[in-house]
Amino acid sequence: MAKIREKLYVSVPSLFRCPISMDVMQSPVSLCTGVTYDRASIQRWLDLGHDTCPATMQVLPSKDFIPNLTLHRLIRLWLLSAEPPSPDSSADSLHSLLRQIQTADDDLAGTLSKIAEFATTSGENRRKLAYFPGFDAAIVRALARCSSRIDASENVIYLLDSVLRENGNPEKIRRLIFDARQQCFDSMIFILQNGSSKSKIETVRFLEFLACDFQSSKSIAETQGLLSLVAGFLKDGGEELREAVLLFLGVVLVTRSAKVELVNCGVVELVSKLLRDCSSAKTAERCLRVLAVVATCAEGREAMAAEPSCAAAVVERVTKAVKVAAEDAVVVLWSLCCLSGNVKVRDDVAKRNGVAVILLVMQRGWEEHVRSMCVDLIKVLKGASKNNGLGLELGTYDTKTTHIKPC
């Protein structure tokens, strides 16, 4: 009986379970506290507005997380050894499908459709595909070859997003994509232009996954026509697509030229209006991130100063936002009122009880550079408040805000 039970039950190492879902982690990522969670679980936790580590309840100074590649490899090896092959996913059939992807141009769409259908059946099937030797390289080659076939392109992007982004080897996938950069990006642009709303969301999400460091973000941003195409969805896309776009823009804008391109596309006006009108805390946080990034270039600050709803919307959100988003809001206000010294914006912020708002924000406890920005804001808003008849008296502060490198 004991031997039968050993065959029926597999003991999952506790290290492989997500502390939130208690399931085996598909894409383990670590917070700044050192605790590792499954990406989907911790993202849901953070999207709900929490600013603490679920396991330790420590307040998070940063909500960023990084892939735990060592644990990811260990889980992959364990799954390969622990899971017996199922009849509908034999090695022979998968090998056959991969050969068809590589050789059968005429039926590429049909072959990809079969693989996508297999992947949608279960998480186990998606893991089997991700871990199957040669699958990632075959799918990337398929992406490079289907820049004019929307049915094939949509199935490829589904497999990249739902199978490889969640379960694959991140380093290898990114290397394969950037090795065939032009063809792959042509196909993704084709999907963004012609695909369904679902495939557009998957494409933007996968682009955000690719933008893991400065060089990859720069390469994506320099792809001709991509940024303006994606930014357009802030106006014409649905809520889920807009949120994916905001998250993508928040990580890909690493160069001045990329920021200027987006400013020229009207992104400041679009994001400001979204921030003003949205009811979702997650959307507001992502709007503040984009504005904080754009505020680091002179053209961005000029556009924000000229947009009537921008500063007002930021002041309205700053006290309601989680800590990381509130820091982004402070960066925007400091950039406009202190760095640019825009009198109109400064007066507008002061009239909206800006001094009281910043004083309230300062009570949350900040690192020195954020506190310095808050104190700088109080200095300049104090004078504006007096001019507006508010008569607020504050002490004298001496600060150094050298952490921001405006361009």
mmCIF file with all atom_site columns, N, CA and C in Angstrom, residues 46-88:
data_model
loop_
_atom_site.group_PDB
_atom_site.id
_atom_site.type_symbol
_atom_site.label_atom_id
_atom_site.label_alt_id
_atom_site.label_comp_id
_atom_site.label_asym_id
_atom_site.label_entity_id
_atom_site.label_seq_id
_atom_site.pdbx_PDB_ins_code
_atom_site.Cartn_x
_atom_site.Cartn_y
_atom_site.Cartn_z
_atom_site.occupancy
_atom_site.B_iso_or_equiv
_atom_site.pdbx_formal_charge
_atom_site.auth_seq_id
_atom_site.auth_comp_id
_atom_site.auth_asym_id
_atom_site.auth_atom_id
_atom_site.pdbx_PDB_model_num
ATOM 1   N N  . LEU A 1 46 ? -0.339 43.288 -4.700  1.00 0.00 ? 46 LEU A N  1
ATOM 2   C CA . LEU A 1 46 ? 0.077  44.678 -4.849  1.00 0.00 ? 46 LEU A CA 1
ATOM 3   C C  . LEU A 1 46 ? -0.971 45.498 -5.600  1.00 0.00 ? 46 LEU A C  1
ATOM 4   N N  . ASP A 1 47 ? -1.622 44.883 -6.580  1.00 0.00 ? 47 ASP A N  1
ATOM 5   C CA . ASP A 1 47 ? -2.648 45.591 -7.345  1.00 0.00 ? 47 ASP A CA 1
ATOM 6   C C  . ASP A 1 47 ? -3.846 45.974 -6.481  1.00 0.00 ? 47 ASP A C  1
ATOM 7   N N  . LEU A 1 48 ? -4.044 45.237 -5.387  1.00 0.00 ? 48 LEU A N  1
ATOM 8   C CA . LEU A 1 48 ? -5.145 45.564 -4.469  1.00 0.00 ? 48 LEU A CA 1
ATOM 9   C C  . LEU A 1 48 ? -4.823 46.775 -3.594  1.00 0.00 ? 48 LEU A C  1
ATOM 10  N N  . GLY A 1 49 ? -3.614 47.310 -3.731  1.00 0.00 ? 49 GLY A N  1
ATOM 11  C CA . GLY A 1 49 ? -3.253 48.518 -2.994  1.00 0.00 ? 49 GLY A CA 1
ATOM 12  C C  . GLY A 1 49 ? -2.412 48.276 -1.757  1.00 0.00 ? 49 GLY A C  1
ATOM 13  N N  . HIS A 1 50 ? -2.061 47.003 -1.484  1.00 0.00 ? 50 HIS A N  1
ATOM 14  C CA . HIS A 1 50 ? -1.231 46.713 -0.311  1.00 0.00 ? 50 HIS A CA 1
ATOM 15  C C  . HIS A 1 50 ? 0.186  47.224 -0.527  1.00 0.00 ? 50 HIS A C  1
ATOM 16  N N  . ASP A 1 51 ? 0.812  47.689 0.534   1.00 0.00 ? 51 ASP A N  1
ATOM 17  C CA . ASP A 1 51 ? 2.209  48.117 0.455   1.00 0.00 ? 51 ASP A CA 1
ATOM 18  C C  . ASP A 1 51 ? 3.066  47.395 1.493   1.00 0.00 ? 51 ASP A C  1
ATOM 19  N N  . THR A 1 52 ? 2.651  46.174 1.818   1.00 0.00 ? 52 THR A N  1
ATOM 20  C CA . THR A 1 52 ? 3.395  45.351 2.776   1.00 0.00 ? 52 THR A CA 1
ATOM 21  C C  . THR A 1 52 ? 3.748  44.009 2.149   1.00 0.00 ? 52 THR A C  1
ATOM 22  N N  . CYS A 1 53 ? 4.752  43.352 2.725   1.00 0.00 ? 53 CYS A N  1
ATOM 23  C CA . CYS A 1 53 ? 5.110  41.991 2.336   1.00 0.00 ? 53 CYS A CA 1
ATOM 24  C C  . CYS A 1 53 ? 4.130  41.045 3.018   1.00 0.00 ? 53 CYS A C  1
ATOM 25  N N  . PRO A 1 54 ? 3.377  40.219 2.294   1.00 0.00 ? 54 PRO A N  1
ATOM 26  C CA . PRO A 1 54 ? 2.347  39.376 2.907   1.00 0.00 ? 54 PRO A CA 1
ATOM 27  C C  . PRO A 1 54 ? 2.888  38.435 3.987   1.00 0.00 ? 54 PRO A C  1
ATOM 28  N N  . ALA A 1 55 ? 4.102  37.937 3.803   1.00 0.00 ? 55 ALA A N  1
ATOM 29  C CA . ALA A 1 55 ? 4.648  36.968 4.753   1.00 0.00 ? 55 ALA A CA 1
ATOM 30  C C  . ALA A 1 55 ? 5.153  37.621 6.031   1.00 0.00 ? 55 ALA A C  1
ATOM 31  N N  . THR A 1 56 ? 5.803  38.784 5.901   1.00 0.00 ? 56 THR A N  1
ATOM 32  C CA . THR A 1 56 ? 6.409  39.429 7.064   1.00 0.00 ? 56 THR A CA 1
ATOM 33  C C  . THR A 1 56 ? 5.631  40.637 7.562   1.00 0.00 ? 56 THR A C  1
ATOM 34  N N  . MET A 1 57 ? 4.716  41.159 6.701   1.00 0.00 ? 57 MET A N  1
ATOM 35  C CA . MET A 1 57 ? 3.940  42.371 6.974   1.00 0.00 ? 57 MET A CA 1
ATOM 36  C C  . MET A 1 57 ? 4.817  43.610 7.122   1.00 0.00 ? 57 MET A C  1
ATOM 37  N N  . GLN A 1 58 ? 6.060  43.546 6.639   1.00 0.00 ? 58 GLN A N  1
ATOM 38  C CA . GLN A 1 58 ? 6.912  44.731 6.611   1.00 0.00 ? 58 GLN A CA 1
ATOM 39  C C  . GLN A 1 58 ? 6.397  45.698 5.541   1.00 0.00 ? 58 GLN A C  1
ATOM 40  N N  . VAL A 1 59 ? 6.449  46.996 5.824   1.00 0.00 ? 59 VAL A N  1
ATOM 41  C CA . VAL A 1 59 ? 6.101  47.989 4.812   1.00 0.00 ? 59 VAL A CA 1
ATOM 42  C C  . VAL A 1 59 ? 7.189  47.968 3.739   1.00 0.00 ? 59 VAL A C  1
ATOM 43  N N  . LEU A 1 60 ? 6.779  47.929 2.481   1.00 0.00 ? 60 LEU A N  1
ATOM 44  C CA . LEU A 1 60 ? 7.712  47.809 1.372   1.00 0.00 ? 60 LEU A CA 1
ATOM 45  C C  . LEU A 1 60 ? 8.227  49.192 0.945   1.00 0.00 ? 60 LEU A C  1
ATOM 46  N N  . PRO A 1 61 ? 9.515  49.446 1.071   1.00 0.00 ? 61 PRO A N  1
ATOM 47  C CA . PRO A 1 61 ? 10.051 50.707 0.547   1.00 0.00 ? 61 PRO A CA 1
ATOM 48  C C  . PRO A 1 61 ? 9.990  50.749 -0.976  1.00 0.00 ? 61 PRO A C  1
ATOM 49  N N  . SER A 1 62 ? 9.930  49.566 -1.588  1.00 0.00 ? 62 SER A N  1
ATOM 50  C CA . SER A 1 62 ? 9.788  49.464 -3.045  1.00 0.00 ? 62 SER A CA 1
ATOM 51  C C  . SER A 1 62 ? 8.905  48.268 -3.364  1.00 0.00 ? 62 SER A C  1
ATOM 52  N N  . LYS A 1 63 ? 8.003  48.435 -4.333  1.00 0.00 ? 63 LYS A N  1
ATOM 53  C CA . LYS A 1 63 ? 7.123  47.342 -4.739  1.00 0.00 ? 63 LYS A CA 1
ATOM 54  C C  . LYS A 1 63 ? 7.664  46.595 -5.946  1.00 0.00 ? 63 LYS A C  1
ATOM 55  N N  . ASP A 1 64 ? 8.889  46.899 -6.327  1.00 0.00 ? 64 ASP A N  1
ATOM 56  C CA . ASP A 1 64 ? 9.518  46.177 -7.431  1.00 0.00 ? 64 ASP A CA 1
ATOM 57  C C  . ASP A 1 64 ? 9.877  44.762 -6.969  1.00 0.00 ? 64 ASP A C  1
ATOM 58  N N  . PHE A 1 65 ? 9.900  43.833 -7.910  1.00 0.00 ? 65 PHE A N  1
ATOM 59  C CA . PHE A 1 65 ? 10.377 42.489 -7.592  1.00 0.00 ? 65 PHE A CA 1
ATOM 60  C C  . PHE A 1 65 ? 11.268 41.994 -8.720  1.00 0.00 ? 65 PHE A C  1
ATOM 61  N N  . ILE A 1 66 ? 12.120 41.019 -8.393  1.00 0.00 ? 66 ILE A N  1
ATOM 62  C CA . ILE A 1 66 ? 13.055 40.505 -9.388  1.00 0.00 ? 66 ILE A CA 1
ATOM 63  C C  . ILE A 1 66 ? 12.865 38.994 -9.503  1.00 0.00 ? 66 ILE A C  1
ATOM 64  N N  . PRO A 1 67 ? 13.030 38.421 -10.708 1.00 0.00 ? 67 PRO A N  1
ATOM 65  C CA . PRO A 1 67 ? 12.883 36.972 -10.880 1.00 0.00 ? 67 PRO A CA 1
ATOM 66  C C  . PRO A 1 67 ? 13.905 36.209 -10.046 1.00 0.00 ? 67 PRO A C  1
ATOM 67  N N  . ASN A 1 68 ? 13.445 35.157 -9.391  1.00 0.00 ? 68 ASN A N  1
ATOM 68  C CA . ASN A 1 68 ? 14.340 34.272 -8.647  1.00 0.00 ? 68 ASN A CA 1
ATOM 69  C C  . ASN A 1 68 ? 14.715 33.129 -9.589  1.00 0.00 ? 68 ASN A C  1
ATOM 70  N N  . LEU A 1 69 ? 15.749 33.359 -10.390 1.00 0.00 ? 69 LEU A N  1
ATOM 71  C CA . LEU A 1 69 ? 16.084 32.422 -11.463 1.00 0.00 ? 69 LEU A CA 1
ATOM 72  C C  . LEU A 1 69 ? 16.590 31.089 -10.931 1.00 0.00 ? 69 LEU A C  1
ATOM 73  N N  . THR A 1 70 ? 17.311 31.113 -9.819  1.00 0.00 ? 70 THR A N  1
ATOM 74  C CA . THR A 1 70 ? 17.810 29.861 -9.251  1.00 0.00 ? 70 THR A CA 1
ATOM 75  C C  . THR A 1 70 ? 16.657 28.965 -8.813  1.00 0.00 ? 70 THR A C  1
ATOM 76  N N  . LEU A 1 71 ? 15.693 29.543 -8.092  1.00 0.00 ? 71 LEU A N  1
ATOM 77  C CA . LEU A 1 71 ? 14.544 28.759 -7.653  1.00 0.00 ? 71 LEU A CA 1
ATOM 78  C C  . LEU A 1 71 ? 13.706 28.311 -8.847  1.00 0.00 ? 71 LEU A C  1
ATOM 79  N N  . HIS A 1 72 ? 13.616 29.162 -9.860  1.00 0.00 ? 72 HIS A N  1
ATOM 80  C CA . HIS A 1 72 ? 12.852 28.809 -11.062 1.00 0.00 ? 72 HIS A CA 1
ATOM 81  C C  . HIS A 1 72 ? 13.437 27.553 -11.714 1.00 0.00 ? 72 HIS A C  1
ATOM 82  N N  . ARG A 1 73 ? 14.762 27.486 -11.817 1.00 0.00 ? 73 ARG A N  1
ATOM 83  C CA . ARG A 1 73 ? 15.416 26.322 -12.421 1.00 0.00 ? 73 ARG A CA 1
ATOM 84  C C  . ARG A 1 73 ? 15.190 25.069 -11.571 1.00 0.00 ? 73 ARG A C  1
ATOM 85  N N  . LEU A 1 74 ? 15.266 25.217 -10.253 1.00 0.00 ? 74 LEU A N  1
ATOM 86  C CA . LEU A 1 74 ? 15.051 24.066 -9.369  1.00 0.00 ? 74 LEU A CA 1
ATOM 87  C C  . LEU A 1 74 ? 13.623 23.524 -9.508  1.00 0.00 ? 74 LEU A C  1
ATOM 88  N N  . ILE A 1 75 ? 12.654 24.427 -9.597  1.00 0.00 ? 75 ILE A N  1
ATOM 89  C CA . ILE A 1 75 ? 11.260 23.992 -9.753  1.00 0.00 ? 75 ILE A CA 1
ATOM 90  C C  . ILE A 1 75 ? 11.069 23.285 -11.089 1.00 0.00 ? 75 ILE A C  1
ATOM 91  N N  . ARG A 1 76 ? 11.691 23.813 -12.133 1.00 0.00 ? 76 ARG A N  1
ATOM 92  C CA . ARG A 1 76 ? 11.584 23.180 -13.449 1.00 0.00 ? 76 ARG A CA 1
ATOM 93  C C  . ARG A 1 76 ? 12.139 21.763 -13.414 1.00 0.00 ? 76 ARG A C  1
ATOM 94  N N  . LEU A 1 77 ? 13.311 21.602 -12.809 1.00 0.00 ? 77 LEU A N  1
ATOM 95  C CA . LEU A 1 77 ? 13.922 20.277 -12.723 1.00 0.00 ? 77 LEU A CA 1
ATOM 96  C C  . LEU A 1 77 ? 13.052 19.327 -11.913 1.00 0.00 ? 77 LEU A C  1
ATOM 97  N N  . TRP A 1 78 ? 12.480 19.847 -10.830 1.00 0.00 ? 78 TRP A N  1
ATOM 98  C CA . TRP A 1 78 ? 11.628 19.016 -9.978  1.00 0.00 ? 78 TRP A CA 1
ATOM 99  C C  . TRP A 1 78 ? 10.365 18.595 -10.725 1.00 0.00 ? 78 TRP A C  1
ATOM 100 N N  . LEU A 1 79 ? 9.759  19.523 -11.456 1.00 0.00 ? 79 LEU A N  1
ATOM 101 C CA . LEU A 1 79 ? 8.542  19.196 -12.206 1.00 0.00 ? 79 LEU A CA 1
ATOM 102 C C  . LEU A 1 79 ? 8.812  18.160 -13.284 1.00 0.00 ? 79 LEU A C  1
ATOM 103 N N  . LEU A 1 80 ? 9.950  18.288 -13.962 1.00 0.00 ? 80 LEU A N  1
ATOM 104 C CA . LEU A 1 80 ? 10.285 17.331 -15.005 1.00 0.00 ? 80 LEU A CA 1
ATOM 105 C C  . LEU A 1 80 ? 10.459 15.928 -14.455 1.00 0.00 ? 80 LEU A C  1
ATOM 106 N N  . SER A 1 81 ? 10.998 15.843 -13.240 1.00 0.00 ? 81 SER A N  1
ATOM 107 C CA . SER A 1 81 ? 11.224 14.528 -12.647 1.00 0.00 ? 81 SER A CA 1
ATOM 108 C C  . SER A 1 81 ? 9.990  14.011 -11.916 1.00 0.00 ? 81 SER A C  1
ATOM 109 N N  . ALA A 1 82 ? 9.119  14.933 -11.454 1.00 0.00 ? 82 ALA A N  1
ATOM 110 C CA . ALA A 1 82 ? 7.977  14.517 -10.631 1.00 0.00 ? 82 ALA A CA 1
ATOM 111 C C  . ALA A 1 82 ? 6.733  14.197 -11.432 1.00 0.00 ? 82 ALA A C  1
ATOM 112 N N  . GLU A 1 83 ? 6.567  14.830 -12.608 1.00 0.00 ? 83 GLU A N  1
ATOM 113 C CA . GLU A 1 83 ? 5.328  14.663 -13.362 1.00 0.00 ? 83 GLU A CA 1
ATOM 114 C C  . GLU A 1 83 ? 5.484  13.609 -14.447 1.00 0.00 ? 83 GLU A C  1
ATOM 115 N N  . PRO A 1 84 ? 4.682  12.530 -14.386 1.00 0.00 ? 84 PRO A N  1
ATOM 116 C CA . PRO A 1 84 ? 4.723  11.535 -15.452 1.00 0.00 ? 84 PRO A CA 1
ATOM 117 C C  . PRO A 1 84 ? 4.079  12.101 -16.705 1.00 0.00 ? 84 PRO A C  1
ATOM 118 N N  . PRO A 1 85 ? 4.521  11.677 -17.892 1.00 0.00 ? 85 PRO A N  1
ATOM 119 C CA . PRO A 1 85 ? 3.924  12.182 -19.127 1.00 0.00 ? 85 PRO A CA 1
ATOM 120 C C  . PRO A 1 85 ? 2.489  11.715 -19.266 1.00 0.00 ? 85 PRO A C  1
ATOM 121 N N  . SER A 1 86 ? 1.622  12.587 -19.756 1.00 0.00 ? 86 SER A N  1
ATOM 122 C CA . SER A 1 86 ? 0.226  12.222 -19.963 1.00 0.00 ? 86 SER A CA 1
ATOM 123 C C  . SER A 1 86 ? 0.044  11.750 -21.393 1.00 0.00 ? 86 SER A C  1
ATOM 124 N N  . PRO A 1 87 ? -0.979 10.899 -21.647 1.00 0.00 ? 87 PRO A N  1
ATOM 125 C CA . PRO A 1 87 ? -1.159 10.320 -22.962 1.00 0.00 ? 87 PRO A CA 1
ATOM 126 C C  . PRO A 1 87 ? -1.308 11.358 -24.062 1.00 0.00 ? 87 PRO A C  1
ATOM 127 N N  . ASP A 1 88 ? -1.947 12.519 -23.753 1.00 0.00 ? 88 ASP A N  1
ATOM 128 C CA . ASP A 1 88 ? -2.220 13.498 -24.801 1.00 0.00 ? 88 ASP A CA 1
ATOM 129 C C  . ASP A 1 88 ? -1.065 14.445 -25.033 1.00 0.00 ? 88 ASP A C  1
#
